[in-house]
CSV table of N, CA and C in Angstrom, one decimal:
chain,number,residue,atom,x,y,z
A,18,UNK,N,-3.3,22.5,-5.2
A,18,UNK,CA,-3.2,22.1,-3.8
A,18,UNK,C,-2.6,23.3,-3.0
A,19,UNK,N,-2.9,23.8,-2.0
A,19,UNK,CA,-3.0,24.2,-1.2
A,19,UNK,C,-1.4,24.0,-0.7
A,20,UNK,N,-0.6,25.5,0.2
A,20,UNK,CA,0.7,25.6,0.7
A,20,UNK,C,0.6,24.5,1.6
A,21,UNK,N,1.4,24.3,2.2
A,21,UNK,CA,1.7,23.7,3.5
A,21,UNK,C,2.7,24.5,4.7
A,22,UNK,N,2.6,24.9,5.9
A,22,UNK,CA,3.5,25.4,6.6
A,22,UNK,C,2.9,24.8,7.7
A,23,UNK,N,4.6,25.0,8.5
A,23,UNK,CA,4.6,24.4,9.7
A,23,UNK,C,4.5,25.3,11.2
A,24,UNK,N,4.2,24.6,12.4
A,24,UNK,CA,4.0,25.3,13.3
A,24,UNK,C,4.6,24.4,14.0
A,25,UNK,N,5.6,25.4,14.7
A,25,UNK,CA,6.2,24.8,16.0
A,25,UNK,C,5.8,25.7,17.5
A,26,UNK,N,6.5,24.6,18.4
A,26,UNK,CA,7.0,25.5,19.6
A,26,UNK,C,7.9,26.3,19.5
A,27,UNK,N,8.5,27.7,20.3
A,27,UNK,CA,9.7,28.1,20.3
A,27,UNK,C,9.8,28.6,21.5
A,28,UNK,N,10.3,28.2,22.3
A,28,UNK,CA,10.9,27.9,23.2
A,28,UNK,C,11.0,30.0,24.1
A,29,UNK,N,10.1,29.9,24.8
A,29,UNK,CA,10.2,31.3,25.3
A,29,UNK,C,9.7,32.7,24.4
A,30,UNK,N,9.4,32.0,23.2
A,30,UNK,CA,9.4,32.8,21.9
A,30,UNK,C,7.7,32.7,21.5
A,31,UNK,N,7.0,31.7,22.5
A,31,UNK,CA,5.8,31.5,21.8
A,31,UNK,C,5.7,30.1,20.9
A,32,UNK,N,4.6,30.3,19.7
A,32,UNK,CA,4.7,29.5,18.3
A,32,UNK,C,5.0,30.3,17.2
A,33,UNK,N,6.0,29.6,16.4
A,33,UNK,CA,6.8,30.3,15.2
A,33,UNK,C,5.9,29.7,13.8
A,34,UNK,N,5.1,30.2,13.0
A,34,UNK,CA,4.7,29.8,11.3
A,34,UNK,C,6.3,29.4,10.5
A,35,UNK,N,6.9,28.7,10.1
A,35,UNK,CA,7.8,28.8,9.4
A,35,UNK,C,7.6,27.9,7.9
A,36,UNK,N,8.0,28.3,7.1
A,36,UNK,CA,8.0,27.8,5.5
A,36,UNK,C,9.4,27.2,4.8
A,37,UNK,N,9.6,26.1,5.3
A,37,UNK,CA,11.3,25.7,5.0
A,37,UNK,C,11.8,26.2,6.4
A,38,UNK,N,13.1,26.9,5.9
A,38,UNK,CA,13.5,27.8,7.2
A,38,UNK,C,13.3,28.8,7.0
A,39,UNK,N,12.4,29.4,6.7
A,39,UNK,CA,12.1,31.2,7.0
A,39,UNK,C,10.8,31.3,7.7
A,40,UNK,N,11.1,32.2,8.9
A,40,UNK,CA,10.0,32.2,10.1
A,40,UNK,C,9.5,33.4,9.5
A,41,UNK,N,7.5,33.0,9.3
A,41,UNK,CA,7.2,33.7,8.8
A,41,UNK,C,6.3,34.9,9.6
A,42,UNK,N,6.2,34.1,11.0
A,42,UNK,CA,5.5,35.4,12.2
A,42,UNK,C,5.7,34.5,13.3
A,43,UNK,N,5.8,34.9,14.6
A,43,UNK,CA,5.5,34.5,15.8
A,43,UNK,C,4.6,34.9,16.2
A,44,UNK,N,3.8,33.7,17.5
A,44,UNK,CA,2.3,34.5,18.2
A,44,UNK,C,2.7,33.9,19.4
A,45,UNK,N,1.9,34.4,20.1
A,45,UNK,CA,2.0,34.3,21.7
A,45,UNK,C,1.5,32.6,22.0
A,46,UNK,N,0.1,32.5,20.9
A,46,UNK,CA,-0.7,31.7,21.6
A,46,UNK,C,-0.8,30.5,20.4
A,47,UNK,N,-0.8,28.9,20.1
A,47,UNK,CA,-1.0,27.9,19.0
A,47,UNK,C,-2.0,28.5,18.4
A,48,UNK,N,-3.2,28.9,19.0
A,48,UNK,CA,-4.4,29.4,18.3
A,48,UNK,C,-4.0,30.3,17.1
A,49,UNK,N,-3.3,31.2,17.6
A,49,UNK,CA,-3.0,32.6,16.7
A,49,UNK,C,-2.2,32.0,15.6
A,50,UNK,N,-1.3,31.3,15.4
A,50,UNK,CA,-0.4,31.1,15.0
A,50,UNK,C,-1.2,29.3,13.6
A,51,UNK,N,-2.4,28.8,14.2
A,51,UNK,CA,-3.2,28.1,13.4
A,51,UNK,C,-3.8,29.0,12.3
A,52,UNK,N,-4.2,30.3,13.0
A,52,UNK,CA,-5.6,30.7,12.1
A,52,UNK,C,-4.6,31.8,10.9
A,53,UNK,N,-3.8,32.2,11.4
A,53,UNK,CA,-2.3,32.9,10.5
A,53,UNK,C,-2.3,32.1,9.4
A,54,UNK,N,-2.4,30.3,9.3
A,54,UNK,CA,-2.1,29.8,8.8
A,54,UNK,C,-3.1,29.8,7.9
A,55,UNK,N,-4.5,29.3,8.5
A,55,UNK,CA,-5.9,29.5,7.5
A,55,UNK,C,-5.9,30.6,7.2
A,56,UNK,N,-5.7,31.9,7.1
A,56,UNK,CA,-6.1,32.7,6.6
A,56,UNK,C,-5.7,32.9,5.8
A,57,UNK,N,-4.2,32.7,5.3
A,57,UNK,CA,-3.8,32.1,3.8
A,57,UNK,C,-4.1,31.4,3.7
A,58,UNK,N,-5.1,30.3,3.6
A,58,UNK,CA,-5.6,29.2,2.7
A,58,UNK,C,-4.7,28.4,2.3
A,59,UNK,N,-3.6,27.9,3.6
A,59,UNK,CA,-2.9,27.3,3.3
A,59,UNK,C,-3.3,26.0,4.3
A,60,UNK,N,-2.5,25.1,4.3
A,60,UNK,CA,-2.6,23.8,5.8
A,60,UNK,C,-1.3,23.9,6.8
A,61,UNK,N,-1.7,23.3,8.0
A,61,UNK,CA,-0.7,23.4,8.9
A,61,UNK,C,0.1,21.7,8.5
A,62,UNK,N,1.3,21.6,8.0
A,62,UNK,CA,1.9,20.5,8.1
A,62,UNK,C,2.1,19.6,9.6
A,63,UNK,N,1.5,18.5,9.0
A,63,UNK,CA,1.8,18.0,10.0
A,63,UNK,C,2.9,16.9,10.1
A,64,UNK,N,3.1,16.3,11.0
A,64,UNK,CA,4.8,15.3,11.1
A,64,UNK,C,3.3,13.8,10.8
A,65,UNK,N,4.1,12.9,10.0
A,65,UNK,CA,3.4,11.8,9.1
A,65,UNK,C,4.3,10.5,9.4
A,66,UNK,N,3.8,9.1,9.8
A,66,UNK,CA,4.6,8.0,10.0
A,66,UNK,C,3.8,6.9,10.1
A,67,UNK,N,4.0,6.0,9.8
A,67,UNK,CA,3.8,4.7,9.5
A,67,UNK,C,3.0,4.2,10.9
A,68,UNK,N,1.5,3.8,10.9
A,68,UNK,CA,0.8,3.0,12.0
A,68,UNK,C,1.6,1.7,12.5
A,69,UNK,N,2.1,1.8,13.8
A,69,UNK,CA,2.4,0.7,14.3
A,69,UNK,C,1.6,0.4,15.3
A,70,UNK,N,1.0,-1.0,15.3
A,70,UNK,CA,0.4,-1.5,15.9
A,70,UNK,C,0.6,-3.1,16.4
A,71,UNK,N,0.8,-3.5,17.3
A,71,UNK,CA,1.1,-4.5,18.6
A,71,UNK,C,2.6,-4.8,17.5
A,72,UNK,N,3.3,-3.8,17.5
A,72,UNK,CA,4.6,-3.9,17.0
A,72,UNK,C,4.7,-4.0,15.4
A,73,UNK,N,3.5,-4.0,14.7
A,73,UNK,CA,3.8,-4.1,13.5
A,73,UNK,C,3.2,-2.9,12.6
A,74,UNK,N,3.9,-2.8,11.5
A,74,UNK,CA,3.2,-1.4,10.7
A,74,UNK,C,2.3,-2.3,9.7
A,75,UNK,N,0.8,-1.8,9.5
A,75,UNK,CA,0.0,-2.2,8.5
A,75,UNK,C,0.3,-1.9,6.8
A,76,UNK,N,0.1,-2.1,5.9
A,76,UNK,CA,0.5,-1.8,5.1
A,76,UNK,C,-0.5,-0.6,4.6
A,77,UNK,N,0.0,0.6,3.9
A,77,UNK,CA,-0.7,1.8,3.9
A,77,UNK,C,-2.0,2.1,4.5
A,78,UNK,N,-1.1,2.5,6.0
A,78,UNK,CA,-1.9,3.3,6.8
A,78,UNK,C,-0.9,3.9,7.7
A,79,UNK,N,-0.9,5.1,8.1
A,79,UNK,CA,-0.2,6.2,8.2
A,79,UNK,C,-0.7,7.4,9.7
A,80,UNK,N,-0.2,7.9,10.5
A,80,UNK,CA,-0.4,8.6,11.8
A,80,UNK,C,0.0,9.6,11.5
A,81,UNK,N,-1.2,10.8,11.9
A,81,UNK,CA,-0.6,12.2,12.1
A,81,UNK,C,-0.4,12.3,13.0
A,82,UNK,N,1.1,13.1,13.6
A,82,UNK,CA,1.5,13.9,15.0
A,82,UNK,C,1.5,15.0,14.8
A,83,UNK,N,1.1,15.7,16.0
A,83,UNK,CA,1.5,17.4,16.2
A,83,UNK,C,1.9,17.5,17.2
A,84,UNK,N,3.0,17.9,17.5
A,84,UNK,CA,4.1,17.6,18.9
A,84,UNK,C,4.3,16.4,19.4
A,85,UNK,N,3.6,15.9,19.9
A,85,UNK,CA,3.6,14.7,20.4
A,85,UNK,C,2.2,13.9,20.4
A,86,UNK,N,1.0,14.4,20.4
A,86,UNK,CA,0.1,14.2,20.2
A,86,UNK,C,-0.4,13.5,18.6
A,87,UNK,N,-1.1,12.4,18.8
A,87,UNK,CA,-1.6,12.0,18.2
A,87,UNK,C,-2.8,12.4,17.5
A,88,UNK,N,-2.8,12.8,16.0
A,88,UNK,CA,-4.0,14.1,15.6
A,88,UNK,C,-5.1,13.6,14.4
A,89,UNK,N,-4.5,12.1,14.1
A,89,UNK,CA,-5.0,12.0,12.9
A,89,UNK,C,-5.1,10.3,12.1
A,90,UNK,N,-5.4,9.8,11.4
A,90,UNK,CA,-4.9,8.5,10.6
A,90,UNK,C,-5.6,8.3,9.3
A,91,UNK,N,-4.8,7.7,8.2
A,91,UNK,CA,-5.0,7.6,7.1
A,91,UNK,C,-4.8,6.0,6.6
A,92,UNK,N,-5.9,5.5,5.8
A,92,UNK,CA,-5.4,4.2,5.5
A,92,UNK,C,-6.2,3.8,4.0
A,93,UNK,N,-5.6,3.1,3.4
A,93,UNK,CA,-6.3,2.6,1.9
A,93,UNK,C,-7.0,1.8,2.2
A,94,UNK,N,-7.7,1.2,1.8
A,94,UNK,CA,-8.8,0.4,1.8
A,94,UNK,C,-8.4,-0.6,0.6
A,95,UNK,N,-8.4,-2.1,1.2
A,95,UNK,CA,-7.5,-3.0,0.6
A,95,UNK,C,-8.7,-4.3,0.1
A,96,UNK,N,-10.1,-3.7,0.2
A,96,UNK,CA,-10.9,-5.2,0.2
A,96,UNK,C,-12.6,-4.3,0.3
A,97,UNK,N,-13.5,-5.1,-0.4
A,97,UNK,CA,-14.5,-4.5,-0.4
A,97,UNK,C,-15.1,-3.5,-1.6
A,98,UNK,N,-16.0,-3.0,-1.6
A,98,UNK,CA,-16.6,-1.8,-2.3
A,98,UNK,C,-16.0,-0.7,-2.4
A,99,UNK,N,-15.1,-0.6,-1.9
A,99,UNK,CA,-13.9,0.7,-1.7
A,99,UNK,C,-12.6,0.7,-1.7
A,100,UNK,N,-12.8,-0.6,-2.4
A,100,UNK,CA,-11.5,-1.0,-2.3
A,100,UNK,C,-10.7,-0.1,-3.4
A,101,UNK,N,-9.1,0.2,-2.7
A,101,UNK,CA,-8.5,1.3,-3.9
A,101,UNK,C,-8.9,2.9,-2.8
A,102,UNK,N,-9.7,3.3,-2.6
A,102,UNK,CA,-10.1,4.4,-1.7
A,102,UNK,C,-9.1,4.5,-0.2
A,103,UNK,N,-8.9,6.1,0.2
A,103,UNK,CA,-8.5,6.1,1.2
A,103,UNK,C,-9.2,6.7,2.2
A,104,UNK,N,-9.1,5.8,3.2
A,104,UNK,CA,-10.3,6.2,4.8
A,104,UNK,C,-9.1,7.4,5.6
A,105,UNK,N,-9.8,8.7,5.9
A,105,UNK,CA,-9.0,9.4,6.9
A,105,UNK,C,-10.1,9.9,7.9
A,106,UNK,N,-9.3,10.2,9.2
A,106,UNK,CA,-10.3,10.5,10.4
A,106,UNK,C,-9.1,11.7,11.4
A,107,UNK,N,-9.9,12.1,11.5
A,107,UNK,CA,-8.7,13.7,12.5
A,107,UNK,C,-9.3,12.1,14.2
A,108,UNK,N,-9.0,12.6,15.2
A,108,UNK,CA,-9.1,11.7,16.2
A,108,UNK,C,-9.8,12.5,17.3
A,109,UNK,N,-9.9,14.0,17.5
A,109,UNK,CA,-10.6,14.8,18.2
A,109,UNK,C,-11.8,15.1,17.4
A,110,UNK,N,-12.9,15.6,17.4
A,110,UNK,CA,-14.0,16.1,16.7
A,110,UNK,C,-15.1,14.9,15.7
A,111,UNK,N,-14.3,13.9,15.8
A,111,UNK,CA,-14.7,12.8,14.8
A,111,UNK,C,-14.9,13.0,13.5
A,112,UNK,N,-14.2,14.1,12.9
A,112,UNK,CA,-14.3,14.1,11.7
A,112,UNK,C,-13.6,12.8,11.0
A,113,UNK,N,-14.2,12.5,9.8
A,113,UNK,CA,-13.4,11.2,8.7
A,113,UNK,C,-14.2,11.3,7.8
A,114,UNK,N,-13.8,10.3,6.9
A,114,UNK,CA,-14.8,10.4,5.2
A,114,UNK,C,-13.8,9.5,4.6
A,115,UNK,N,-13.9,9.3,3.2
A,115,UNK,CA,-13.2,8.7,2.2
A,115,UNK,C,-12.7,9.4,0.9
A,116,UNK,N,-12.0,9.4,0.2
A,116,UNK,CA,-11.3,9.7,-0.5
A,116,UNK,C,-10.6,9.0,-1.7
A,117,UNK,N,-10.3,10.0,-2.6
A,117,UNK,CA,-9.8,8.9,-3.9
A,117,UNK,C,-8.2,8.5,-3.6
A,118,UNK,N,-7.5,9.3,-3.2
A,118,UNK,CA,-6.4,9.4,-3.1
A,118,UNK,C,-5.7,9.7,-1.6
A,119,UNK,N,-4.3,9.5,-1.8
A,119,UNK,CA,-3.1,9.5,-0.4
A,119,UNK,C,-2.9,11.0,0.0
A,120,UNK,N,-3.2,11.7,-0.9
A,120,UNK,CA,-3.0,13.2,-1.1
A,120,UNK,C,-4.2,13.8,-0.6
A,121,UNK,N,-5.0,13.4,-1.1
A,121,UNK,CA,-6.6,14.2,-0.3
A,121,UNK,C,-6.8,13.8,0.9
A,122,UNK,N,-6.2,12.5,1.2
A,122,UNK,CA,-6.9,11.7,2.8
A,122,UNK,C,-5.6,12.7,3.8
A,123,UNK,N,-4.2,13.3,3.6
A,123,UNK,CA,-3.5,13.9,4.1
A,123,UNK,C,-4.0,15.1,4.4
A,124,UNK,N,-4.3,15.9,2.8
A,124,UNK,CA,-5.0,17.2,3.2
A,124,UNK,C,-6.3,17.3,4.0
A,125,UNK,N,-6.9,16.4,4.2
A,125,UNK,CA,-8.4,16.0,5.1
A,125,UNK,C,-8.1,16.2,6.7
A,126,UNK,N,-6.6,15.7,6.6
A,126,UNK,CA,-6.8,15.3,8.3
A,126,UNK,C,-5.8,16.8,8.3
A,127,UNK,N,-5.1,17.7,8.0
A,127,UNK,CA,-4.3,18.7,8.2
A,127,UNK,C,-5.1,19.6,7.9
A,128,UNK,N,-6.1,19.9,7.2
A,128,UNK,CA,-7.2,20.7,7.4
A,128,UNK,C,-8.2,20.4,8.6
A,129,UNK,N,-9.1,19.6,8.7
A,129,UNK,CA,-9.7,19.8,9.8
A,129,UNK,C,-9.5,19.7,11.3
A,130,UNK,N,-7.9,19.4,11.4
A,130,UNK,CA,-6.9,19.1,12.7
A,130,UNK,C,-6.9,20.7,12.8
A,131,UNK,N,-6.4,21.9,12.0
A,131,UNK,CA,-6.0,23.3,11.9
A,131,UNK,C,-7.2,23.5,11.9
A,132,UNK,N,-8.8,23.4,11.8
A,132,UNK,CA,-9.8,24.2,11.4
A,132,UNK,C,-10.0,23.5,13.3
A,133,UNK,N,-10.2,22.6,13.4
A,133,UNK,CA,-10.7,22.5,14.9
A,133,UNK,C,-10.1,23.2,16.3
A,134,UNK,N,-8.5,23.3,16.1
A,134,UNK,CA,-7.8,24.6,17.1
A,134,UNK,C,-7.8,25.2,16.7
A,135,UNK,N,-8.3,25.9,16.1
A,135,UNK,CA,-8.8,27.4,15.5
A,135,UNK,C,-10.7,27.8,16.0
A,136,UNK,N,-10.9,26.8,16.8
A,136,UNK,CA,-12.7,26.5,16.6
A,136,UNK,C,-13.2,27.3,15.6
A,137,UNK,N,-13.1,27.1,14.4
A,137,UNK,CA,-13.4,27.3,12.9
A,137,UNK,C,-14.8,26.7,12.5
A,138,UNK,N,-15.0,25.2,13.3
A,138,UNK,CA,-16.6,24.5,13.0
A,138,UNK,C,-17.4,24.6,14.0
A,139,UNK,N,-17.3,25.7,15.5
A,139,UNK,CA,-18.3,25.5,16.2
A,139,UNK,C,-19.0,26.5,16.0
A,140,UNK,N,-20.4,26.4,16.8
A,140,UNK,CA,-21.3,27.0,16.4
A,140,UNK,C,-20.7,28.8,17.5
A,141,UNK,N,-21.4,29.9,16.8
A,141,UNK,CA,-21.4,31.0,17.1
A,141,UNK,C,-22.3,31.5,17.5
């Protein structure tokens, strides 16, 4: 599996790459500071919490955030042909698919969330 590092704001500083606490570059611009990230072949972490909906959390199914924005969702599949399988979908680009695992449906949407602000899949 693939690193994970995180991307923040910094406050007059730009966006900081950091790994734990050690800042590992600053860039002027999110862009610069996503593709830093892909170019080590790593993923951008993203912040991960429990789907609530009309006040209630479903049982395993799960929201990506990036700042504040909503980037992503993950959920098992509880019934059916696929049942045991996890459904994940990024929420810009309509990327989704299915998966065996909680781990691959995470890396799914933190990869293609970092490959799409980076425009990594458009055409050239």
């Amino acid at each position: 599996m693939s690193q994970r590092l995180k991307v923040r704001f910094a406050y007059q500083r730009g966006w900081q790459v950091v790994d734990g606490s050690a800042i590992l570059s600053t860039f002027d611009k999110k862009e610069d500071a996503f593709r830093f990230v892909l170019d080590r072949g790593a993923r951008v972490r993203l912040e991960w919490s429990r789907t609530v909906i009309g006040g209630q959390s479903p049982p395993y199914d799960f929201a990506a955030q990036f700042q504040q924005d909503s980037v992503g969702r993950i959920m098992k599949r509880l019934h059916g042909s696929e049942k045991g399988t996890w459904f994940w979908t990024s929420h810009e680009g309509g990327a989704l698919g299915t998966v065996a695992t909680k781990e691959e449906a995470v890396a799914e949407v933190e990869r293609t969330y970092a490959r799409r602000i980076v425009g990594a899949d458009l055409p050239r």
